[in-house]
PDB file of C-alpha atoms in Angstrom:
ATOM      1  CA  UNK A   1      -6.735  -3.494  18.766  1.00 55.00           C
ATOM      2  CA  UNK A   2      -2.881  -3.810  18.406  1.00 75.00           C
ATOM      3  CA  UNK A   3      -3.199  -3.535  14.333  1.00 91.00           C
ATOM      4  CA  UNK A   4      -5.625  -2.950  11.806  1.00 95.00           C
ATOM      5  CA  UNK A   5      -7.798  -5.944  11.596  1.00 96.00           C
ATOM      6  CA  UNK A   6      -9.402  -6.693   8.023  1.00 96.00           C
ATOM      7  CA  UNK A   7     -12.191  -9.570   7.585  1.00 97.00           C
ATOM      8  CA  UNK A   8     -12.283 -12.096   5.996  1.00 97.00           C
ATOM      9  CA  UNK A   9      -8.900 -12.846   4.953  1.00 94.00           C
ATOM     10  CA  UNK A  10     -10.323 -14.339   1.773  1.00 96.00           C
ATOM     11  CA  UNK A  11     -13.170 -14.168   0.167  1.00 97.00           C
ATOM     12  CA  UNK A  12     -14.949 -16.427  -3.171  1.00 98.00           C
ATOM     13  CA  UNK A  13     -17.802 -15.525  -4.318  1.00 97.00           C
ATOM     14  CA  UNK A  14     -19.576 -16.019  -8.026  1.00 97.00           C
ATOM     15  CA  UNK A  15     -19.760 -13.295 -10.292  1.00 97.00           C
ATOM     16  CA  UNK A  16     -22.992 -11.199  -9.899  1.00 97.00           C
ATOM     17  CA  UNK A  17     -23.239 -11.544  -5.843  1.00 98.00           C
ATOM     18  CA  UNK A  18     -22.840  -8.538  -3.479  1.00 98.00           C
ATOM     19  CA  UNK A  19     -19.744  -8.535  -1.139  1.00 98.00           C
ATOM     20  CA  UNK A  20     -18.724  -6.622   2.106  1.00 98.00           C
ATOM     21  CA  UNK A  21     -15.555  -6.375   3.104  1.00 98.00           C
ATOM     22  CA  UNK A  22     -14.338  -5.032   6.787  1.00 98.00           C
ATOM     23  CA  UNK A  23     -12.023  -2.894   7.950  1.00 98.00           C
ATOM     24  CA  UNK A  24     -11.159  -2.201  12.029  1.00 97.00           C
ATOM     25  CA  UNK A  25      -8.794   0.625  11.870  1.00 96.00           C
ATOM     26  CA  UNK A  26      -6.171   0.996  14.903  1.00 94.00           C
ATOM     27  CA  UNK A  27      -8.232   3.036  17.646  1.00 92.00           C
ATOM     28  CA  UNK A  28      -7.937   6.860  17.403  1.00 89.00           C
ATOM     29  CA  UNK A  29      -6.715   6.842  14.014  1.00 92.00           C
ATOM     30  CA  UNK A  30      -9.679   9.060  12.255  1.00 91.00           C
ATOM     31  CA  UNK A  31      -8.094   8.695   8.520  1.00 93.00           C
ATOM     32  CA  UNK A  32      -8.570   5.443   6.941  1.00 96.00           C
ATOM     33  CA  UNK A  33      -7.624   4.301   3.498  1.00 96.00           C
ATOM     34  CA  UNK A  34      -8.998   1.623   1.122  1.00 97.00           C
ATOM     35  CA  UNK A  35      -6.620   0.244  -1.689  1.00 96.00           C
ATOM     36  CA  UNK A  36      -7.167  -2.482  -4.437  1.00 96.00           C
ATOM     37  CA  UNK A  37      -3.770  -4.169  -5.657  1.00 94.00           C
ATOM     38  CA  UNK A  38      -3.996  -6.436  -8.244  1.00 92.00           C
ATOM     39  CA  UNK A  39      -1.142  -8.994  -9.081  1.00 88.00           C
ATOM     40  CA  UNK A  40       1.833  -7.942  -9.623  1.00 85.00           C
ATOM     41  CA  UNK A  41       1.018  -4.320  -9.260  1.00 89.00           C
ATOM     42  CA  UNK A  42       1.304  -1.843  -6.662  1.00 90.00           C
ATOM     43  CA  UNK A  43      -1.925  -0.958  -4.455  1.00 93.00           C
ATOM     44  CA  UNK A  44      -4.015   1.872  -6.315  1.00 94.00           C
ATOM     45  CA  UNK A  45      -6.102   4.134  -4.319  1.00 94.00           C
ATOM     46  CA  UNK A  46     -10.022   3.481  -4.014  1.00 97.00           C
ATOM     47  CA  UNK A  47     -11.261   5.878  -1.188  1.00 96.00           C
ATOM     48  CA  UNK A  48     -10.156   7.893   1.876  1.00 94.00           C
ATOM     49  CA  UNK A  49     -12.106   8.811   5.171  1.00 95.00           C
ATOM     50  CA  UNK A  50     -11.632  11.465   7.584  1.00 93.00           C
ATOM     51  CA  UNK A  51     -13.499  10.463  10.439  1.00 92.00           C
ATOM     52  CA  UNK A  52     -17.463   9.213   9.201  1.00 93.00           C
ATOM     53  CA  UNK A  53     -17.213  11.068   5.782  1.00 92.00           C
ATOM     54  CA  UNK A  54     -15.618  10.163   2.519  1.00 92.00           C
ATOM     55  CA  UNK A  55     -12.922  13.077   2.119  1.00 91.00           C
ATOM     56  CA  UNK A  56     -11.698  11.580  -1.488  1.00 93.00           C
ATOM     57  CA  UNK A  57     -13.626   9.038  -3.336  1.00 94.00           C
ATOM     58  CA  UNK A  58     -12.428   9.484  -6.700  1.00 93.00           C
ATOM     59  CA  UNK A  59     -10.935   6.245  -6.619  1.00 94.00           C
ATOM     60  CA  UNK A  60     -13.569   4.276  -6.587  1.00 96.00           C
ATOM     61  CA  UNK A  61     -13.807   2.696 -10.233  1.00 95.00           C
ATOM     62  CA  UNK A  62     -17.254   2.541 -10.764  1.00 95.00           C
ATOM     63  CA  UNK A  63     -20.933   3.012  -9.118  1.00 95.00           C
ATOM     64  CA  UNK A  64     -20.943  -0.612  -8.198  1.00 97.00           C
ATOM     65  CA  UNK A  65     -18.539   0.086  -5.187  1.00 98.00           C
ATOM     66  CA  UNK A  66     -19.866   2.118  -2.160  1.00 97.00           C
ATOM     67  CA  UNK A  67     -17.865   2.498   1.441  1.00 97.00           C
ATOM     68  CA  UNK A  68     -19.426   3.609   4.738  1.00 97.00           C
ATOM     69  CA  UNK A  69     -17.695   4.342   8.041  1.00 96.00           C
ATOM     70  CA  UNK A  70     -20.705   5.569  10.052  1.00 95.00           C
ATOM     71  CA  UNK A  71     -19.169   5.455  13.347  1.00 94.00           C
ATOM     72  CA  UNK A  72     -15.937   7.033  12.587  1.00 92.00           C
ATOM     73  CA  UNK A  73     -13.938   3.785  13.447  1.00 95.00           C
ATOM     74  CA  UNK A  74     -15.105   0.553  11.336  1.00 97.00           C
ATOM     75  CA  UNK A  75     -15.174   0.685   7.766  1.00 98.00           C
ATOM     76  CA  UNK A  76     -17.012  -1.497   5.226  1.00 98.00           C
ATOM     77  CA  UNK A  77     -16.643  -1.722   1.500  1.00 98.00           C
ATOM     78  CA  UNK A  78     -19.143  -3.119  -0.692  1.00 98.00           C
ATOM     79  CA  UNK A  79     -19.566  -4.316  -3.909  1.00 98.00           C
ATOM     80  CA  UNK A  80     -22.406  -4.951  -5.826  1.00 98.00           C
ATOM     81  CA  UNK A  81     -22.809  -7.052  -8.906  1.00 97.00           C
ATOM     82  CA  UNK A  82     -19.287  -8.229  -8.573  1.00 98.00           C
ATOM     83  CA  UNK A  83     -17.311  -8.785 -11.932  1.00 97.00           C
ATOM     84  CA  UNK A  84     -14.598 -11.225 -12.053  1.00 96.00           C
ATOM     85  CA  UNK A  85     -12.142  -8.110 -12.855  1.00 96.00           C
ATOM     86  CA  UNK A  86     -12.778  -7.294  -9.276  1.00 97.00           C
ATOM     87  CA  UNK A  87     -10.594 -10.359  -8.025  1.00 97.00           C
ATOM     88  CA  UNK A  88      -7.475  -8.755  -6.089  1.00 96.00           C
ATOM     89  CA  UNK A  89      -6.422  -8.198  -2.664  1.00 95.00           C
ATOM     90  CA  UNK A  90      -8.205  -5.165  -0.897  1.00 97.00           C
ATOM     91  CA  UNK A  91      -5.969  -3.123   1.684  1.00 96.00           C
ATOM     92  CA  UNK A  92      -6.962  -0.803   4.223  1.00 96.00           C
ATOM     93  CA  UNK A  93      -4.694   1.371   6.186  1.00 95.00           C
ATOM     94  CA  UNK A  94      -5.276   3.924   8.836  1.00 94.00           C
ATOM     95  CA  UNK A  95      -3.472   6.638  10.370  1.00 91.00           C
ATOM     96  CA  UNK A  96      -3.937   9.691  12.983  1.00 83.00           C
ATOM     97  CA  UNK A  97      -4.707  12.950  10.820  1.00 73.00           C
ATOM     98  CA  UNK A  98      -2.476  15.627  10.634  1.00 66.00           C
ATOM     99  CA  UNK A  99       1.622  15.687  11.481  1.00 57.00           C
ATOM    100  CA  UNK A 100       3.794  13.256  10.355  1.00 62.00           C
ATOM    101  CA  UNK A 101       1.538  10.313  11.279  1.00 71.00           C
ATOM    102  CA  UNK A 102       2.522   6.911   9.390  1.00 83.00           C
ATOM    103  CA  UNK A 103       0.308   4.623   7.823  1.00 90.00           C
ATOM    104  CA  UNK A 104      -0.872   1.128   9.590  1.00 92.00           C
ATOM    105  CA  UNK A 105      -1.655  -1.456   6.800  1.00 93.00           C
ATOM    106  CA  UNK A 106      -4.257  -4.543   7.205  1.00 94.00           C
ATOM    107  CA  UNK A 107      -2.959  -8.021   6.013  1.00 92.00           C
ATOM    108  CA  UNK A 108      -5.889  -7.100   2.950  1.00 94.00           C
ATOM    109  CA  UNK A 109      -8.555  -9.397   2.016  1.00 96.00           C
ATOM    110  CA  UNK A 110      -8.075 -11.358  -1.086  1.00 95.00           C
ATOM    111  CA  UNK A 111     -11.604 -11.122  -3.150  1.00 97.00           C
ATOM    112  CA  UNK A 112     -11.690 -14.066  -6.100  1.00 97.00           C
ATOM    113  CA  UNK A 113     -15.186 -13.672  -8.169  1.00 97.00           C
ATOM    114  CA  UNK A 114     -15.517 -17.277 -10.085  1.00 97.00           C
TER     115      UNK A 114
ATOM    116  CA  UNK B   2       4.037   7.255 -17.167  1.00 61.00           C
ATOM    117  CA  UNK B   3       3.524   6.755 -13.495  1.00 80.00           C
ATOM    118  CA  UNK B   4       4.116   9.022 -11.251  1.00 91.00           C
ATOM    119  CA  UNK B   5       5.775   7.091  -9.000  1.00 95.00           C
ATOM    120  CA  UNK B   6       8.427   4.643 -10.973  1.00 96.00           C
ATOM    121  CA  UNK B   7      10.875   2.044  -9.640  1.00 96.00           C
ATOM    122  CA  UNK B   8      13.481  -0.090 -10.418  1.00 96.00           C
ATOM    123  CA  UNK B   9      14.812  -2.616 -11.249  1.00 97.00           C
ATOM    124  CA  UNK B  10      11.177  -4.723 -10.748  1.00 95.00           C
ATOM    125  CA  UNK B  11      12.908  -7.731 -10.089  1.00 96.00           C
ATOM    126  CA  UNK B  12      16.424  -7.903  -8.130  1.00 97.00           C
ATOM    127  CA  UNK B  13      18.162 -11.406  -7.253  1.00 97.00           C
ATOM    128  CA  UNK B  14      20.888 -11.131  -4.671  1.00 97.00           C
ATOM    129  CA  UNK B  15      22.869 -13.317  -2.848  1.00 97.00           C
ATOM    130  CA  UNK B  16      23.139 -13.382   0.896  1.00 97.00           C
ATOM    131  CA  UNK B  17      25.825 -10.506   1.994  1.00 97.00           C
ATOM    132  CA  UNK B  18      25.269  -8.518  -1.038  1.00 97.00           C
ATOM    133  CA  UNK B  19      24.806  -4.705  -0.582  1.00 98.00           C
ATOM    134  CA  UNK B  20      21.474  -3.930  -2.634  1.00 98.00           C
ATOM    135  CA  UNK B  21      19.773  -0.840  -3.675  1.00 98.00           C
ATOM    136  CA  UNK B  22      16.370  -0.341  -4.810  1.00 98.00           C
ATOM    137  CA  UNK B  23      15.484   2.969  -6.674  1.00 98.00           C
ATOM    138  CA  UNK B  24      12.518   5.334  -6.899  1.00 98.00           C
ATOM    139  CA  UNK B  25      11.582   8.424  -8.944  1.00 97.00           C
ATOM    140  CA  UNK B  26       8.634  10.367  -8.907  1.00 96.00           C
ATOM    141  CA  UNK B  27       6.942  13.200 -10.809  1.00 94.00           C
ATOM    142  CA  UNK B  28       4.577  15.099  -8.294  1.00 91.00           C
ATOM    143  CA  UNK B  29       5.317  17.421  -4.968  1.00 92.00           C
ATOM    144  CA  UNK B  30       5.225  15.412  -2.098  1.00 93.00           C
ATOM    145  CA  UNK B  31       5.043  16.030   1.636  1.00 91.00           C
ATOM    146  CA  UNK B  32       6.601  12.270   2.601  1.00 93.00           C
ATOM    147  CA  UNK B  33       7.989   9.405   0.968  1.00 96.00           C
ATOM    148  CA  UNK B  34       7.242   6.036   2.499  1.00 96.00           C
ATOM    149  CA  UNK B  35       9.417   2.580   1.794  1.00 97.00           C
ATOM    150  CA  UNK B  36       6.884  -0.580   2.515  1.00 96.00           C
ATOM    151  CA  UNK B  37       7.750  -4.265   2.608  1.00 96.00           C
ATOM    152  CA  UNK B  38       5.208  -6.630   1.298  1.00 93.00           C
ATOM    153  CA  UNK B  39       5.388 -10.263   2.067  1.00 88.00           C
ATOM    154  CA  UNK B  40       3.650 -13.178   0.377  1.00 81.00           C
ATOM    155  CA  UNK B  41      -0.133 -13.267   1.843  1.00 73.00           C
ATOM    156  CA  UNK B  42      -0.392  -9.160   1.491  1.00 66.00           C
ATOM    157  CA  UNK B  43       0.931  -7.921   4.779  1.00 83.00           C
ATOM    158  CA  UNK B  44       2.326  -4.563   4.163  1.00 91.00           C
ATOM    159  CA  UNK B  45       4.800  -3.261   6.880  1.00 91.00           C
ATOM    160  CA  UNK B  46       5.817   0.381   6.819  1.00 92.00           C
ATOM    161  CA  UNK B  47       9.922   0.469   6.750  1.00 95.00           C
ATOM    162  CA  UNK B  48      10.383   4.477   6.594  1.00 94.00           C
ATOM    163  CA  UNK B  49       8.905   7.314   6.176  1.00 93.00           C
ATOM    164  CA  UNK B  50      10.924  10.464   4.890  1.00 93.00           C
ATOM    165  CA  UNK B  51      10.802  13.809   4.032  1.00 92.00           C
ATOM    166  CA  UNK B  52      14.514  14.981   3.754  1.00 93.00           C
ATOM    167  CA  UNK B  53      17.652  13.577   4.239  1.00 94.00           C
ATOM    168  CA  UNK B  54      18.535  10.040   5.406  1.00 96.00           C
ATOM    169  CA  UNK B  55      17.163   7.579   7.643  1.00 96.00           C
ATOM    170  CA  UNK B  56      18.769   4.430   9.428  1.00 97.00           C
ATOM    171  CA  UNK B  57      17.156   1.327  11.284  1.00 95.00           C
ATOM    172  CA  UNK B  58      19.627  -1.839  11.126  1.00 96.00           C
ATOM    173  CA  UNK B  59      20.785  -2.890   8.027  1.00 97.00           C
ATOM    174  CA  UNK B  60      18.012  -1.050   5.941  1.00 97.00           C
ATOM    175  CA  UNK B  61      18.935   2.752   5.185  1.00 98.00           C
ATOM    176  CA  UNK B  62      16.648   4.975   2.987  1.00 98.00           C
ATOM    177  CA  UNK B  63      17.872   8.501   1.452  1.00 98.00           C
ATOM    178  CA  UNK B  64      15.956  10.779  -0.334  1.00 97.00           C
ATOM    179  CA  UNK B  65      16.732  13.893  -2.576  1.00 96.00           C
ATOM    180  CA  UNK B  66      13.798  16.332  -2.891  1.00 94.00           C
ATOM    181  CA  UNK B  67      15.464  18.206  -5.796  1.00 94.00           C
ATOM    182  CA  UNK B  68      15.798  15.197  -7.662  1.00 96.00           C
ATOM    183  CA  UNK B  69      13.112  13.896  -6.898  1.00 96.00           C
ATOM    184  CA  UNK B  70      14.300  10.372  -6.146  1.00 97.00           C
ATOM    185  CA  UNK B  71      14.719   7.942  -3.067  1.00 98.00           C
ATOM    186  CA  UNK B  72      16.913   5.019  -2.686  1.00 98.00           C
ATOM    187  CA  UNK B  73      16.618   1.939  -0.242  1.00 98.00           C
ATOM    188  CA  UNK B  74      19.539   0.418   0.996  1.00 98.00           C
ATOM    189  CA  UNK B  75      19.803  -3.233   2.361  1.00 98.00           C
ATOM    190  CA  UNK B  76      23.669  -4.180   3.695  1.00 97.00           C
ATOM    191  CA  UNK B  77      24.750  -7.164   4.687  1.00 97.00           C
ATOM    192  CA  UNK B  78      21.426  -8.799   3.105  1.00 97.00           C
ATOM    193  CA  UNK B  79      19.853 -12.192   4.045  1.00 97.00           C
ATOM    194  CA  UNK B  80      16.969 -14.742   2.749  1.00 96.00           C
ATOM    195  CA  UNK B  81      14.572 -12.914   5.487  1.00 94.00           C
ATOM    196  CA  UNK B  82      14.997 -10.116   3.561  1.00 96.00           C
ATOM    197  CA  UNK B  83      13.274 -11.438   0.214  1.00 96.00           C
ATOM    198  CA  UNK B  84      10.074  -9.473  -0.553  1.00 96.00           C
ATOM    199  CA  UNK B  85       8.512  -6.909  -2.282  1.00 96.00           C
ATOM    200  CA  UNK B  86       9.682  -3.223  -1.669  1.00 97.00           C
ATOM    201  CA  UNK B  87       7.199  -0.674  -2.784  1.00 96.00           C
ATOM    202  CA  UNK B  88       8.075   2.943  -2.815  1.00 97.00           C
ATOM    203  CA  UNK B  89       4.851   5.451  -2.080  1.00 96.00           C
ATOM    204  CA  UNK B  90       4.460   9.128  -1.818  1.00 95.00           C
ATOM    205  CA  UNK B  91       2.169  11.358  -0.388  1.00 92.00           C
ATOM    206  CA  UNK B  92       1.504  14.196  -2.463  1.00 89.00           C
ATOM    207  CA  UNK B  93       1.344  17.663  -1.149  1.00 87.00           C
ATOM    208  CA  UNK B  94      -2.594  17.882  -2.534  1.00 80.00           C
ATOM    209  CA  UNK B  95      -3.841  15.621  -0.488  1.00 80.00           C
ATOM    210  CA  UNK B  96      -3.732  12.649   1.970  1.00 82.00           C
ATOM    211  CA  UNK B  97      -3.944   9.358  -0.071  1.00 86.00           C
ATOM    212  CA  UNK B  98      -0.524   7.620  -1.070  1.00 91.00           C
ATOM    213  CA  UNK B  99       0.318   6.923  -4.707  1.00 93.00           C
ATOM    214  CA  UNK B 100       2.159   3.395  -4.781  1.00 95.00           C
ATOM    215  CA  UNK B 101       4.949   2.373  -7.064  1.00 95.00           C
ATOM    216  CA  UNK B 102       4.544  -1.114  -8.708  1.00 93.00           C
ATOM    217  CA  UNK B 103       7.077  -2.509  -6.285  1.00 95.00           C
ATOM    218  CA  UNK B 104      10.573  -4.331  -6.148  1.00 97.00           C
ATOM    219  CA  UNK B 105      10.494  -7.836  -5.976  1.00 96.00           C
ATOM    220  CA  UNK B 106      13.664  -8.887  -4.240  1.00 97.00           C
ATOM    221  CA  UNK B 107      14.980 -12.624  -3.515  1.00 97.00           C
ATOM    222  CA  UNK B 108      17.990 -13.169  -1.344  1.00 97.00           C
ATOM    223  CA  UNK B 109      19.761 -16.457  -2.310  1.00 97.00           C
ATOM    224  CA  UNK B 110      21.339 -17.928   0.870  1.00 96.00           C
TER     225      UNK B 110
END
């Protein structure tokens, strides 16, 4: 596609449920990033993929959060046993690795845990 | 102290005014980005800077590497410029971006 696509755009789930958020990056972008943005704050880093592997997962807040990118394109962010504090906009970005390639952001998934 | 700090947090201007948003950072960087975020969450990249100055239409971005400071200027502001403007840096030690908390700009007609 022409841009970074994130689905769903909105997700409401009950506390304790499992959710999956999907990111479809720009074709050919080998680097993929997940960020989380709480209301009124800037995005915070969660995890970075280079190809299929997680190059940096230091931003994942705890072991309820996990992300995969099995074929080096689409990525899925998985959250187990959701808590109300997980409510935020989850943003995905991709870029061509190396050089001075800029970042392209998706429109985000707004997750609300009730 | 955040690694990336922006000022002001909120800014209200009248249409036509010249606007400046500032960004200071405390880490070594390979690039600094200015981003625009409209209600609904979508983020658009405005500029990527590693030195000097860039201009695109009514937007100008400058960076002073020695002082670890960047500014985003908007000339002849318009209500459609109303958005959150975010400064983000890519540290020399990694690939991820570290974001400021954003500046909410409101331009009144």
